[in-house]
Short mmCIF file of C-alpha atoms in Angstrom, two decimals:
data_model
loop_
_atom_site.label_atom_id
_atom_site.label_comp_id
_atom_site.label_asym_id
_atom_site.label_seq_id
_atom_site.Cartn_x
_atom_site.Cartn_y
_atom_site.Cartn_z
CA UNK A 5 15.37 -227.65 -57.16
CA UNK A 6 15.68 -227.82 -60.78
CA UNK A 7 13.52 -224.76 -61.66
CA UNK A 8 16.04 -222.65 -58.93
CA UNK A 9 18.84 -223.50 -60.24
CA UNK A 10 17.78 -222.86 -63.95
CA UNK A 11 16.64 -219.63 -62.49
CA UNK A 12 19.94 -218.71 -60.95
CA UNK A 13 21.63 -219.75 -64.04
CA UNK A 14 19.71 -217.18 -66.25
CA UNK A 15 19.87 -214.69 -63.65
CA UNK A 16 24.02 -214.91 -63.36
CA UNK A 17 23.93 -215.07 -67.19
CA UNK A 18 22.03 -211.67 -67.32
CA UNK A 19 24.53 -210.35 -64.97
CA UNK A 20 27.42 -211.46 -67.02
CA UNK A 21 25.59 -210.36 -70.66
CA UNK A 22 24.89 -207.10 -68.82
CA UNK A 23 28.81 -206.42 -67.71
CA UNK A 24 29.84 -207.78 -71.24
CA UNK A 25 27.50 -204.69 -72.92
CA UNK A 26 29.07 -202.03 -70.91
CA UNK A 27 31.94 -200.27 -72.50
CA UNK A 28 34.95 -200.11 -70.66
CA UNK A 29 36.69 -196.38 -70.31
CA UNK A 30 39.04 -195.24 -67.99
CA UNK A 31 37.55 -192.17 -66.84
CA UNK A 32 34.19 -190.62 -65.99
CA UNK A 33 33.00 -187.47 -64.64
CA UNK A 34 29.56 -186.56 -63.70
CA UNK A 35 27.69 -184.30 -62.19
CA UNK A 36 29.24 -181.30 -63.07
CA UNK A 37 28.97 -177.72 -64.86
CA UNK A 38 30.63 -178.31 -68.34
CA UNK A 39 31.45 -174.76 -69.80
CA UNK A 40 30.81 -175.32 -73.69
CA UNK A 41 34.03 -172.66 -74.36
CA UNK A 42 32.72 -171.69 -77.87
CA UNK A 43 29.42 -170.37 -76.83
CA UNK A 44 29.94 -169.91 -73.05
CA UNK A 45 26.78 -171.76 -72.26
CA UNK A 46 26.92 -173.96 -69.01
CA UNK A 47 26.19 -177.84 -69.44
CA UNK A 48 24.43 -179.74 -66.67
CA UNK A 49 22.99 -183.22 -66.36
CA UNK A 50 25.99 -184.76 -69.09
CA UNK A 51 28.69 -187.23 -68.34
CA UNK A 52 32.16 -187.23 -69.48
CA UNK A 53 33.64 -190.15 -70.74
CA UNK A 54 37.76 -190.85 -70.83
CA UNK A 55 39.77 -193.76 -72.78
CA UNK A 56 43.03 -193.28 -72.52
CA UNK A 57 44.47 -189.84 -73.88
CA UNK A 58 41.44 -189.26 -75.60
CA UNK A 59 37.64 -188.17 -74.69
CA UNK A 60 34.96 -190.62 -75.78
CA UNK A 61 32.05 -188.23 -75.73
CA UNK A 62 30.03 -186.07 -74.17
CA UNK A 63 26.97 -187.74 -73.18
CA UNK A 64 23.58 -187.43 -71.02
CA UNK A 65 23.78 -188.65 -67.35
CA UNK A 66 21.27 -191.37 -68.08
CA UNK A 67 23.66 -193.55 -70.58
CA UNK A 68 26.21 -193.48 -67.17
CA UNK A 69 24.86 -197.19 -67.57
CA UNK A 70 26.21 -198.24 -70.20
CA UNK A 71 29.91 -197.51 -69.29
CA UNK A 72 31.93 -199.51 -67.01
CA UNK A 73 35.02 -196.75 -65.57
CA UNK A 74 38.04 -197.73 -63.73
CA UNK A 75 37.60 -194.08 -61.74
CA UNK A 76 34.67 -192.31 -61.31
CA UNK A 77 34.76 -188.51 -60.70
CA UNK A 78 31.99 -186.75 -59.12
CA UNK A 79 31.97 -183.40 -60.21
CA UNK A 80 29.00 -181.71 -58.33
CA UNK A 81 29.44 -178.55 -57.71
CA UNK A 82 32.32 -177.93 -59.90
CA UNK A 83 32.86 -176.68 -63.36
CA UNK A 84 34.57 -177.86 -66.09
CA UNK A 85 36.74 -176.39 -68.64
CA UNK A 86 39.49 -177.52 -71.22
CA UNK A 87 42.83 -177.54 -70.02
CA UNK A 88 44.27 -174.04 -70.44
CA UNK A 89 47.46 -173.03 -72.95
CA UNK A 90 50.28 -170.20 -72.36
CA UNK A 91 51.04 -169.47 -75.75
CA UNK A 92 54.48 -167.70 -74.97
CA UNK A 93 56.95 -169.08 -72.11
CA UNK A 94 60.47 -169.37 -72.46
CA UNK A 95 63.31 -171.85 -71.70
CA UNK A 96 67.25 -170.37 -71.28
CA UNK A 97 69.53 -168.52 -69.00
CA UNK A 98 72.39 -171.23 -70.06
CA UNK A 99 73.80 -174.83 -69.28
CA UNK A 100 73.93 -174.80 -66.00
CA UNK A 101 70.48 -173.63 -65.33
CA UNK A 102 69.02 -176.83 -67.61
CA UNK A 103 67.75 -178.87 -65.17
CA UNK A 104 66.16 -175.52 -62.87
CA UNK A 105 64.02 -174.53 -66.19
CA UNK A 106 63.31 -178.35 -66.48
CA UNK A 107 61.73 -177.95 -62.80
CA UNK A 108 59.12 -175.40 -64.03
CA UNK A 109 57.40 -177.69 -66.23
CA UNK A 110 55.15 -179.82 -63.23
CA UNK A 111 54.30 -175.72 -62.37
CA UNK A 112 51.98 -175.69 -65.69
CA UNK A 113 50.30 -178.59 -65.05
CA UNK A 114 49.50 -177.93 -61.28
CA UNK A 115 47.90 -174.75 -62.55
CA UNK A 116 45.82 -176.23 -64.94
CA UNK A 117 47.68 -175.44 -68.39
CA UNK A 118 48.11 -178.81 -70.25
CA UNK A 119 50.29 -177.26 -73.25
CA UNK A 120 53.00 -174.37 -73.87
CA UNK A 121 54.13 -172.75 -76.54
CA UNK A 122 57.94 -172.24 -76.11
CA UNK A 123 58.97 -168.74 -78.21
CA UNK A 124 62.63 -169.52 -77.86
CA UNK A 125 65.77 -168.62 -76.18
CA UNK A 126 69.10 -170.65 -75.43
CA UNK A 127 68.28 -174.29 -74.68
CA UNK A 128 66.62 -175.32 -77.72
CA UNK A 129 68.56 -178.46 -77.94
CA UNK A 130 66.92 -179.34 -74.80
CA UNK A 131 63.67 -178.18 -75.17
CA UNK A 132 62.95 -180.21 -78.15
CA UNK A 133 64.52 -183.17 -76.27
CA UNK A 134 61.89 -182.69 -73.57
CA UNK A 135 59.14 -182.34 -76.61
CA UNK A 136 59.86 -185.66 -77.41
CA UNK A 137 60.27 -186.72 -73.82
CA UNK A 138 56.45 -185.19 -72.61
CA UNK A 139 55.00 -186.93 -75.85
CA UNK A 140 56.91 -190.17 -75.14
CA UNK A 141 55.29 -190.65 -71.59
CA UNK A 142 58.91 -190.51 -69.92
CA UNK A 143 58.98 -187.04 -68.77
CA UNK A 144 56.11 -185.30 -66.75
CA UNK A 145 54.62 -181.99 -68.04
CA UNK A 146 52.79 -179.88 -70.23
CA UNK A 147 52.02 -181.08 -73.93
CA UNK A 148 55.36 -178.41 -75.64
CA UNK A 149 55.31 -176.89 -78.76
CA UNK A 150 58.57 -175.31 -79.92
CA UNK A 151 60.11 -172.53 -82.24
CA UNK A 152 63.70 -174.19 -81.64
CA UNK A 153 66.09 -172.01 -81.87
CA UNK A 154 64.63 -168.10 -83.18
CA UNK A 155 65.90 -166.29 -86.36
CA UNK A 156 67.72 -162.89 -85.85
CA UNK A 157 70.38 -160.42 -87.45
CA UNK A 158 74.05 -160.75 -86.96
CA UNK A 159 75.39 -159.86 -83.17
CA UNK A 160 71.99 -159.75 -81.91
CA UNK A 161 72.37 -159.15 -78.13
CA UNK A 162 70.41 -162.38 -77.85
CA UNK A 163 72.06 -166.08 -77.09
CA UNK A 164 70.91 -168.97 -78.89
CA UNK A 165 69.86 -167.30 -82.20
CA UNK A 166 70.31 -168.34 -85.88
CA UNK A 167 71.86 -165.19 -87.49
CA UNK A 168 71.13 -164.49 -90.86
CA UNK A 169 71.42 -161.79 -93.02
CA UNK A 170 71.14 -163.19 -96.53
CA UNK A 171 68.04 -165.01 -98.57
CA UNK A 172 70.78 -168.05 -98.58
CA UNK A 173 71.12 -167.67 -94.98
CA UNK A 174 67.58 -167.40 -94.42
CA UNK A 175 66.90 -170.75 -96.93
CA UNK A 176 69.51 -173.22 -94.91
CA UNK A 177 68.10 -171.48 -91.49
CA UNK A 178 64.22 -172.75 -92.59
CA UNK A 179 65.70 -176.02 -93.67
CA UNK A 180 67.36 -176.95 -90.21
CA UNK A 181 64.25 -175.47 -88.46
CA UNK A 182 62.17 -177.95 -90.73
CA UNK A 183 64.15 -180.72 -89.79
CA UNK A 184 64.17 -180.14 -86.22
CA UNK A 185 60.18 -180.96 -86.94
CA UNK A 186 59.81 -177.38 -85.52
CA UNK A 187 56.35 -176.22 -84.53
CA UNK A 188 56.60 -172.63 -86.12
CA UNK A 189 59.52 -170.02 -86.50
CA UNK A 190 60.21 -166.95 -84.37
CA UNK A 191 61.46 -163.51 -85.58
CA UNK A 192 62.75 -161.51 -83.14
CA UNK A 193 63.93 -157.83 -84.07
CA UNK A 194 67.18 -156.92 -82.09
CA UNK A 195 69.58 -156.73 -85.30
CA UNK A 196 67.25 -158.19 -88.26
CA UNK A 197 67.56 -156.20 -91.83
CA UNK A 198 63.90 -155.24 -92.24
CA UNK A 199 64.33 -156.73 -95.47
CA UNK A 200 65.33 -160.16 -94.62
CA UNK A 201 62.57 -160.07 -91.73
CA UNK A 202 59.90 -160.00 -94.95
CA UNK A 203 61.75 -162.28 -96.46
CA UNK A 204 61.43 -164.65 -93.59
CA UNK A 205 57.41 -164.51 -93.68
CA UNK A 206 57.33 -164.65 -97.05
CA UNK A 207 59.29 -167.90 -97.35
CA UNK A 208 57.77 -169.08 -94.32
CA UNK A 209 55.00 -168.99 -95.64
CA UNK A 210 55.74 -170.59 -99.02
CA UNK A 211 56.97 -173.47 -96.92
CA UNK A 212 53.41 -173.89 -94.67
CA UNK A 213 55.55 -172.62 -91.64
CA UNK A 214 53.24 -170.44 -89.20
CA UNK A 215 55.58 -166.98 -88.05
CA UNK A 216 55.61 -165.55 -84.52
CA UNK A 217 57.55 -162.89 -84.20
CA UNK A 218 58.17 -159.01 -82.36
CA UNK A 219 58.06 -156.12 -85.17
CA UNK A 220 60.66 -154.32 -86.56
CA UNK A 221 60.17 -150.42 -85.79
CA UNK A 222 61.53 -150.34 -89.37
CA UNK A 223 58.71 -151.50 -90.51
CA UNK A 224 55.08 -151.03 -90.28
CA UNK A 225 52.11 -153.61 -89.32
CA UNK A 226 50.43 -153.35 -92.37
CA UNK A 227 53.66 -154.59 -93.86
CA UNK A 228 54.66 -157.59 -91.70
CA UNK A 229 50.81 -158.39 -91.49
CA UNK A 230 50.52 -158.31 -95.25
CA UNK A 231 53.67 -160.55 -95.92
CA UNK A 232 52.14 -163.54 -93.30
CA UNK A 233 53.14 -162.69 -89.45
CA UNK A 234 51.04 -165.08 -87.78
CA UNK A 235 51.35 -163.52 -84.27
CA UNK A 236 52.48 -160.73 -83.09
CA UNK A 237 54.53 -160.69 -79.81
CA UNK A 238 53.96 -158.23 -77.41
CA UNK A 239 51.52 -154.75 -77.66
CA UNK A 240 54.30 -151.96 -77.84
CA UNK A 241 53.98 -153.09 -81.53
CA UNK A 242 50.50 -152.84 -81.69
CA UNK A 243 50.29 -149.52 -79.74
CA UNK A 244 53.18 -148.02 -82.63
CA UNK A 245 50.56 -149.52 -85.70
CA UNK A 246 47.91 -147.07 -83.99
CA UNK A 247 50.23 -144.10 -84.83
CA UNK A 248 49.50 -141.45 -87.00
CA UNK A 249 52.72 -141.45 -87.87
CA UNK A 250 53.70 -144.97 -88.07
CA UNK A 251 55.04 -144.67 -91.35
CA UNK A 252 57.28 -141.89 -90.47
CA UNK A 253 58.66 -143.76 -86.99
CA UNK A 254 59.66 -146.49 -89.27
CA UNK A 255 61.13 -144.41 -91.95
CA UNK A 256 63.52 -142.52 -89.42
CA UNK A 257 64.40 -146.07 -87.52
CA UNK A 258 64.77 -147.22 -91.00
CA UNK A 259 67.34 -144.47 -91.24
CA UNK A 260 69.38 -144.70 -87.89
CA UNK A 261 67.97 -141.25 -86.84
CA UNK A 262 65.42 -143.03 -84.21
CA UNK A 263 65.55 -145.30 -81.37
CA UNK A 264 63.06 -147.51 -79.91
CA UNK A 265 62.93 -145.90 -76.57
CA UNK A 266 61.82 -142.61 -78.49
CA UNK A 267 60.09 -144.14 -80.61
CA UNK A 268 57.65 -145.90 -78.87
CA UNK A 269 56.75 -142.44 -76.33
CA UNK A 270 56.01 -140.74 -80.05
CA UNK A 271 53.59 -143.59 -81.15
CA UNK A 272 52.33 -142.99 -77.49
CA UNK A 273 51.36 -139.44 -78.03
CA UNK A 274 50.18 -139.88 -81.73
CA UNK A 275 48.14 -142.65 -81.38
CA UNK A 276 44.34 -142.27 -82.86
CA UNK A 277 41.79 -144.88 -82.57
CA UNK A 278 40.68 -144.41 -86.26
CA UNK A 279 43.63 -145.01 -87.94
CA UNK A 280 44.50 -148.34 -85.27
CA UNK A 281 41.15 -149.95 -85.78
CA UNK A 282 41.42 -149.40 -90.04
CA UNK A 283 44.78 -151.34 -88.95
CA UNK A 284 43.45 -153.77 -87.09
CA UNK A 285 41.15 -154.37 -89.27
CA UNK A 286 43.98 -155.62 -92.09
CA UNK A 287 45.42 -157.66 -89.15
CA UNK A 288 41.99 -159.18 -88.98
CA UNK A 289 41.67 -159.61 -92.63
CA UNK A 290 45.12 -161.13 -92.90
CA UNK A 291 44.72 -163.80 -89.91
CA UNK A 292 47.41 -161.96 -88.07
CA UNK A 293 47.18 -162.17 -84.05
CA UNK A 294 48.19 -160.83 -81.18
CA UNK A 295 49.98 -162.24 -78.05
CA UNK A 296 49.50 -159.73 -75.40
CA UNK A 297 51.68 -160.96 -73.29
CA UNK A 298 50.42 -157.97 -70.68
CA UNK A 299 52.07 -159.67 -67.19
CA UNK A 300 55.80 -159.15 -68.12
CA UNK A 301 54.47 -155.32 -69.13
CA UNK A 302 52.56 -154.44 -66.07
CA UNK A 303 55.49 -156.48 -63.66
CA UNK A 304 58.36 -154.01 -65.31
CA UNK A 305 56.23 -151.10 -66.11
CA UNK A 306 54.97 -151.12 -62.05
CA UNK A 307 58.37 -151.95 -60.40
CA UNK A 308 58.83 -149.05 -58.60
CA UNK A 309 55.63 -149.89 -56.65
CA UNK A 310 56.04 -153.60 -56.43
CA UNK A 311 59.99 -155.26 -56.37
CA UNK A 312 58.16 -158.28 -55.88
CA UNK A 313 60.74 -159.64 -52.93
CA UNK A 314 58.15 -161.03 -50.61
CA UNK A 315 55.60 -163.18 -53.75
CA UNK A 316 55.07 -166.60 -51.77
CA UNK A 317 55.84 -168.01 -55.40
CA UNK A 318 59.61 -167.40 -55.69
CA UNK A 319 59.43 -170.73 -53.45
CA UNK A 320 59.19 -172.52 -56.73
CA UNK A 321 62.32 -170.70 -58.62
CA UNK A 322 65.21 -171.89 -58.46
CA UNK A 323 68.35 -169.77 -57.38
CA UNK A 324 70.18 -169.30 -60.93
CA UNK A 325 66.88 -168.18 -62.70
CA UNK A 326 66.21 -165.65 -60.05
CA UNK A 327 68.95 -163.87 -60.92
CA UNK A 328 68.31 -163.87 -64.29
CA UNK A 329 65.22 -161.11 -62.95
CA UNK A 330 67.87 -158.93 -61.92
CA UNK A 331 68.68 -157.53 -65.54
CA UNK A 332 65.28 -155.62 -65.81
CA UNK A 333 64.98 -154.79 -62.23
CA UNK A 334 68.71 -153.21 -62.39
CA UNK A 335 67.30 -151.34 -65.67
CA UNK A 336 64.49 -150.53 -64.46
CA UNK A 337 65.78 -148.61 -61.58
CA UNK A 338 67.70 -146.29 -63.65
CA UNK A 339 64.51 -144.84 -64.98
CA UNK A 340 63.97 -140.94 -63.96
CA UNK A 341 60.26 -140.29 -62.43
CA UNK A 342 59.37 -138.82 -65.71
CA UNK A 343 60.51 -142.35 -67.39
CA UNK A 344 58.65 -144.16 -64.66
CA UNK A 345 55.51 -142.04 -65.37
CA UNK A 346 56.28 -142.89 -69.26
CA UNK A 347 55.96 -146.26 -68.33
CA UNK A 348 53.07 -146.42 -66.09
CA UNK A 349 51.16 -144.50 -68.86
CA UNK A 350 52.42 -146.89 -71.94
CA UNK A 351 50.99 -150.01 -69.88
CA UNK A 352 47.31 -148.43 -69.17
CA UNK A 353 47.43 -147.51 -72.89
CA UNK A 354 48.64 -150.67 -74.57
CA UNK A 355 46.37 -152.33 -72.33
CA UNK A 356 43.01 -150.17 -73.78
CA UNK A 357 43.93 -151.66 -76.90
CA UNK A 358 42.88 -155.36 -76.38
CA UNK A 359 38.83 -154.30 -76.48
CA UNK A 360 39.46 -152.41 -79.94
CA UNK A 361 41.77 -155.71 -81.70
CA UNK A 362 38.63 -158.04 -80.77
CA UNK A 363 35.95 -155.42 -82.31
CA UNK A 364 38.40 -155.51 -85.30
CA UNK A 365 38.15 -158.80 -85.16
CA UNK A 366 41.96 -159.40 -84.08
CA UNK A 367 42.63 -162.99 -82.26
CA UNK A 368 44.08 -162.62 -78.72
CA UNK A 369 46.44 -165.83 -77.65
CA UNK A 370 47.05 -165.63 -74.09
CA UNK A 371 50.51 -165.74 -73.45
CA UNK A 372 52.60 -164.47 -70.43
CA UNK A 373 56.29 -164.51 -70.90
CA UNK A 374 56.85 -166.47 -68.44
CA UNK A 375 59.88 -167.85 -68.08
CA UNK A 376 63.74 -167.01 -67.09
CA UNK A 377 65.05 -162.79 -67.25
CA UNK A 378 61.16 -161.88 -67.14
CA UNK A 379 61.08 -160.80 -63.73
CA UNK A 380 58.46 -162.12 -61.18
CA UNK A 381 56.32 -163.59 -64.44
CA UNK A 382 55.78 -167.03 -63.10
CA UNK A 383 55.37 -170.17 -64.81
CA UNK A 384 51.83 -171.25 -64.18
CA UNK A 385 50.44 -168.86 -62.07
CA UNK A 386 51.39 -166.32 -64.65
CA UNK A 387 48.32 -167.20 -67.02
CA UNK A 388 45.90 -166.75 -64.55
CA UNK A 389 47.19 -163.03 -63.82
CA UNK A 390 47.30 -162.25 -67.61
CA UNK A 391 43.81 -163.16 -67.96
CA UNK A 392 42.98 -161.20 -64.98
CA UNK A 393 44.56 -158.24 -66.57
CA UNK A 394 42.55 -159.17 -69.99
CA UNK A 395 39.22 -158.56 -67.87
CA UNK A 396 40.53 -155.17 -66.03
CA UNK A 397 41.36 -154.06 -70.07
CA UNK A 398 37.64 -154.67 -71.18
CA UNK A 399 37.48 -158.32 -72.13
CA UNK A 400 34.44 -160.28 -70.74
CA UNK A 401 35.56 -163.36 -68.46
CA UNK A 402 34.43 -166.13 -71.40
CA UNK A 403 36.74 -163.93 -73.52
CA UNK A 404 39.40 -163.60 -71.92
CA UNK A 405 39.25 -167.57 -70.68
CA UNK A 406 38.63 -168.62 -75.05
CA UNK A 407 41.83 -166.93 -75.29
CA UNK A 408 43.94 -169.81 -73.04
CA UNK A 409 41.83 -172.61 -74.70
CA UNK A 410 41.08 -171.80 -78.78
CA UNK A 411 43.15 -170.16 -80.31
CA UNK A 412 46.32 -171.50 -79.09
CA UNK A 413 45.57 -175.45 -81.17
CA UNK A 414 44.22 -173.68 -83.99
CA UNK A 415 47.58 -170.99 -84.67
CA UNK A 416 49.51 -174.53 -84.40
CA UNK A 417 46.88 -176.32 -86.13
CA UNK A 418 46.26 -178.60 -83.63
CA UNK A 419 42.99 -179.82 -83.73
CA UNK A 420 42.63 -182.40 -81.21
CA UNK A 421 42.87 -179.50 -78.40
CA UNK A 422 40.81 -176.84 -77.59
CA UNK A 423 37.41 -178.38 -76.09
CA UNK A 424 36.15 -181.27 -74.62
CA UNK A 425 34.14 -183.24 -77.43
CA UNK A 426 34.49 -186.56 -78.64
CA UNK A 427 37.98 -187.36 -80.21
CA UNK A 428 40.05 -184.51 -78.41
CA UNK A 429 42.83 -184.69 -76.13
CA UNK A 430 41.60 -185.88 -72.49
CA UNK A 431 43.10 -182.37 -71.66
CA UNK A 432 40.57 -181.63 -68.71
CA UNK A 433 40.54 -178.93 -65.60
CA UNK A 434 37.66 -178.80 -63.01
CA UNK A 435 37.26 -175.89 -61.27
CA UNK A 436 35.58 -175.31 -57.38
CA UNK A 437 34.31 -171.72 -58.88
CA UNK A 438 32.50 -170.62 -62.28
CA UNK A 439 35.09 -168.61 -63.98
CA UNK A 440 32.32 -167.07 -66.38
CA UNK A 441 31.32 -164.95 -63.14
CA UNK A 442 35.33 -164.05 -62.19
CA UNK A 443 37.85 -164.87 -63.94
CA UNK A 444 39.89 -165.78 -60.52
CA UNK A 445 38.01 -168.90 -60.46
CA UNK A 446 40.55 -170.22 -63.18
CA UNK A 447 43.06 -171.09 -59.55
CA UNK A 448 40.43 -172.61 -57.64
CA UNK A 449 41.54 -175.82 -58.96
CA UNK A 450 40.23 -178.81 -57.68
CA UNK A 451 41.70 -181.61 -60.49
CA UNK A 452 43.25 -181.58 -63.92
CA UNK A 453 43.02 -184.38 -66.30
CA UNK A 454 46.18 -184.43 -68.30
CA UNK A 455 46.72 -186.72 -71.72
CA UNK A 456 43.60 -189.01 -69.57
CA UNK A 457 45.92 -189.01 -66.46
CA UNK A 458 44.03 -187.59 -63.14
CA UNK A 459 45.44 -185.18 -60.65
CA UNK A 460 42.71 -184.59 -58.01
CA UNK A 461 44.10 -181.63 -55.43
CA UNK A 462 46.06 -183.73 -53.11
CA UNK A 463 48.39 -184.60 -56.07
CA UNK A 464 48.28 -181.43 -57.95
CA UNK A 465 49.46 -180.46 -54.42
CA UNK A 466 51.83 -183.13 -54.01
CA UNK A 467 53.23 -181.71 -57.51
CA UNK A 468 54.01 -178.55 -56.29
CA UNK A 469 55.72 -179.60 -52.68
CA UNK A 470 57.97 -181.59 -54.85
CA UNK A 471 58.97 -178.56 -57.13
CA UNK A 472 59.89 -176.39 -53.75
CA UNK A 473 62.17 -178.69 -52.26
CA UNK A 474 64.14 -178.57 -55.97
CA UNK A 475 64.35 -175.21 -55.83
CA UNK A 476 65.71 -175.36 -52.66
#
C-alpha cells in the first residue's frame, strides 16, 4: 500500500512539474501555411505562439509541448499572413458626420487591415482622439496613424487645413503638428506657393518629420524628390514626371498660363519611358515612394460605365457620407465623350506605370482613398480591389500583397509591424485561400488576430451586422 501510494505521489508530482514547465501564452495557431512576406516562401509544419499584443515566436510543431494556450487555433488548410495596412484613408465631411466616419473603423478590421494611415481632412481633432482611444484599449479598430490636420496655401478649397504662406508660418505650423505627437505631415497642392511647399520638406526634414504629400504641377519630381517627399500621393504626378516636357508644364503652371486639367492630357501625350524610368530612378535613389492610390482613379475615371448604385457595400455607409460621393459623380457627368475617353485612357496609362517604379526600384504603399467624397472607394473592402488592380497593372500577387504589409511600418518607422516573427505586433489574418496564387484570396477571410485579440468568422461577421444597422 505504501509502495502505491509513493508511486502515485511521484506520478501527480510529474504531472504538476510537467504543467509548471510549460509556458503559458494566450494564443496558438498550428497547422497552417505561414506566408514568410519577405521572400514569399510558404511555411508548413511551425506553430505560432501569442502573449498578449505581441508574438512569442515562430516555432516547429513539435515544441507545441512545451506551451500551455488559453485558445488553440487550428489552422489546417489555411494560410497565414500579417495583418494588412491602407496607407491612405481619410476622416471628414464635417461635425455632424463624426460619429458615421467613426462607424467605418470595425470595416478595416473585418477585412483584415489591422492599421491605417489617415492623410487628413476635417476632423483631425477627432481622429487623434480616436488614436489615443484604439491604443488605449477603449475604442475598437484599426491601429491609426495620423497627419492631423494637412498643410496648404491660403483659401485652399479644402476644410480643415493649416494655411501658410510664410517660412514663419510654416515654423509655428511644424511646431503644433509636433505637439499633436503627429505621425508625419501632409502637403497637399490646391493653393501652396511652390516655394513654401520645398520649404516644408526641407524643414520637415531637418526636424525627422517623414512628408506625404500630392505634387505641385509647379514643380517637378526631381525637385520635391530631391528636397525629402517621402510619398507621393496619387499617379497623375507620377505620369506628369514621365513627361518630356515636365519642366516646361511646370514652368507655364508656374506662370498662370496652364491648368491642371491641360496639363495633365499634355504629360499624357508626351510621356516617354526613358526619361520616367531615369526619374524614377532619382525617386529610388532618394527613398521617395509612391501611393498609388489606383481605386479612387479607376471608380471616377469609369463612372460612366459603373454609377455604382446597386454595390451590396453601400449597406455599411452611412447616409451623410454618401452624399459626400455626389461631388465627383455630379463632376464627373459634365465630362464630354472626348473628356470621358481622356479619362479612360489616363487610368490604363497611369496604371502601366506601377511595373516600371518597382524595376526603378520605387516603393509602392498600398493605399486606396478610401474614405468620405471618394465615391464608391470603400473602407475595407477598398484594399483588396487596389491590390487587385496592382496585379491587372503587372505586379506579381506577393508584390502587390508586400505592398499592404512592409512598407507601410517602415515609411512610419514602425518596426514592430510588418511580419509575424518574434517581438511584433500579434497583428495576424488567416486566410481560407493562398493569395500567392490570386490575389482575391486576400477576402476569403476566415479570422484576424488583432493587438493578440481573435476574431474567428462568426465575429468578424458579427462586426459587420453591427456596422449595417448604424448605418441604417
Amino acid at each position: 500500500m505504501k509502495k502505491i501510494l509513493l508511486l502515485t505521489h511521484i506520478l501527480a508530482n510529474c504531472v504538476l512539474l510537467s504543467f509548471a514547465q510549460k509556458r503559458s501564452v494566450d494564443v496558438l495557431i498550428k497547422s497552417g501555411s505561414l506566408i514568410e512576406i519577405q521572400t514569399g516562401k510558404i511555411l508548413t509544419k511551425k506553430i505560432i505562439v501569442v502573449k498578449g499584443k505581441e508574438i512569442v515566436g515562430i516555432f516547429d510543431e513539435a515544441q507545441a509541448k512545451n506551451f500551455q494556450a488559453k485558445k488553440v487555433i487550428d489552422a489546417t488548410g489555411k494560410f497565414i499572413i500579417p495583418g494588412l495596412w491602407d496607407m491612405h484613408v481619410h476622416f471628414g465631411g464635417g461635425d455632424t458626420l463624426i460619429q458615421e466616419n467613426k462607424n467605418l473603423l470595425p470595416l478595416y478590421v473585418a477585412h483584415g487591415i489591422t492599421a491605417v494611415r489617415d492623410a487628413a481632412a476635417d476632423l483631425s481633432p477627432s481622429v487623434l482622439q480616436w488614436r489615443k482611444e484604439i491604443a488605449d484599449g477603449m475604442l475598437f479598430g484599426p491601429t491609426l496613424f495620423t497627419s492631423g490636420p494637412k498643410l496648404e496655401g491660403y483659401k485652399s478649397t479644402w476644410i480643415g487645413d493649416i494655411e501658410v504662406s510664410t517660412k514663419e508660418e510654416v515654423n509655428k505650423s511644424l511646431d503644433s503638428l509636433q505637439k499633436m505627437k503627429v505621425n508625419f505631415i501632409k502637403i497637399t497642392d490646391n493653393a501652396i506657393k511652390p516655394e513654401i511647399y520645398l520649404y516644408i520638406l526641407a524643414e520637415a526634414k531637418k526636424r525627422g518629420i517623414k512628408t506625404s504629400g500630392h505634387v505641385p504641377f509647379a514643380l517637378t519630381m526631381d525637385e520635391v524628390s530631391a528636397a525629402g517627399l517621402g510619398s507621393v500621393e496619387h499617379m497623375s504626378y507620377v505620369l506628369k514626371a514621365g513627361s518630356t516636357r515636365d519642366k516646361e508644364i511646370s514652368e507655364k503652371v508656374m506662370a498662370g498660363k496652364l491648368a491642371y486639367r491641360v496639363a495633365l492630357p499634355m504629360a499624357l501625350q508626351s510621356f516617354d519611358e526613358n526619361t520616367a524610368m531615369a526619374v524614377y530612378r532619382r525617386m529610388a535613389k532618394n527613398g521617395t515612394a509612391v501611393v498609388p492610390t489606383l481605386s479612387i482613379s479607376q471608380s471616377t475615371a469609369f463612372l460612366d460605365q459603373d454609377n455604382h448604385q446597386n454595390d451590396a457595400y453601400l449597406q455599411y455607409i452611412g447616409k451623410g457620407l454618401k452624399k459626400t460621393y455626389e461631388w465627383r459623380v455630379t463632376r464627373a457627368a459634365q465630362d464630354s465623350p472626348d473628356a470621358i475617353t481622356e479619362r479612360h485612357e489616363i487610368y490604363f496609362k497611369t496604371t502601366s506605370l506601377l511595373p516600371l517604379l518597382l524595376n526603378a526600384g520605387v516603393t509602392i504603399i498600398a493605399g486606396t482613398d478610401a474614405g468620405f467624397l471618394n465615391s464608391y472607394v470603400y473602407p475595407g473592402l477598398g484594399l483588396h480591389k487596389e491590390l487587385e488592380h496592382y496585379v491587372k497593372a503587372g505586379l506579381t500577387p506577393l508584390q502587390a500583397l508586400q505592398s499592404a504589409i512592409i512598407p507601410g511600418p517602415t515609411f512610419l518607422n514602425q518596426p514592430q509591424y510588418g511580419n509575424i516573427a518574434a517581438g511584433k505586433s500579434a497583428d495576424i489574418v488567416l486566410l481560407n485561400q493562398n493569395p500567392l496564387e490570386n490575389i482575391e484570396a486576400t477576402q476569403a477571410i476566415n479570422t484576424v488576430i488583432l493587438r493578440g485579440e481573435v476574431y474567428d468568422r462568426n465575429a468578424l461577421d458579427a462586426i459587420l451586422d453591427e456596422v449595417k444597422k448604424k448605418a441604417k
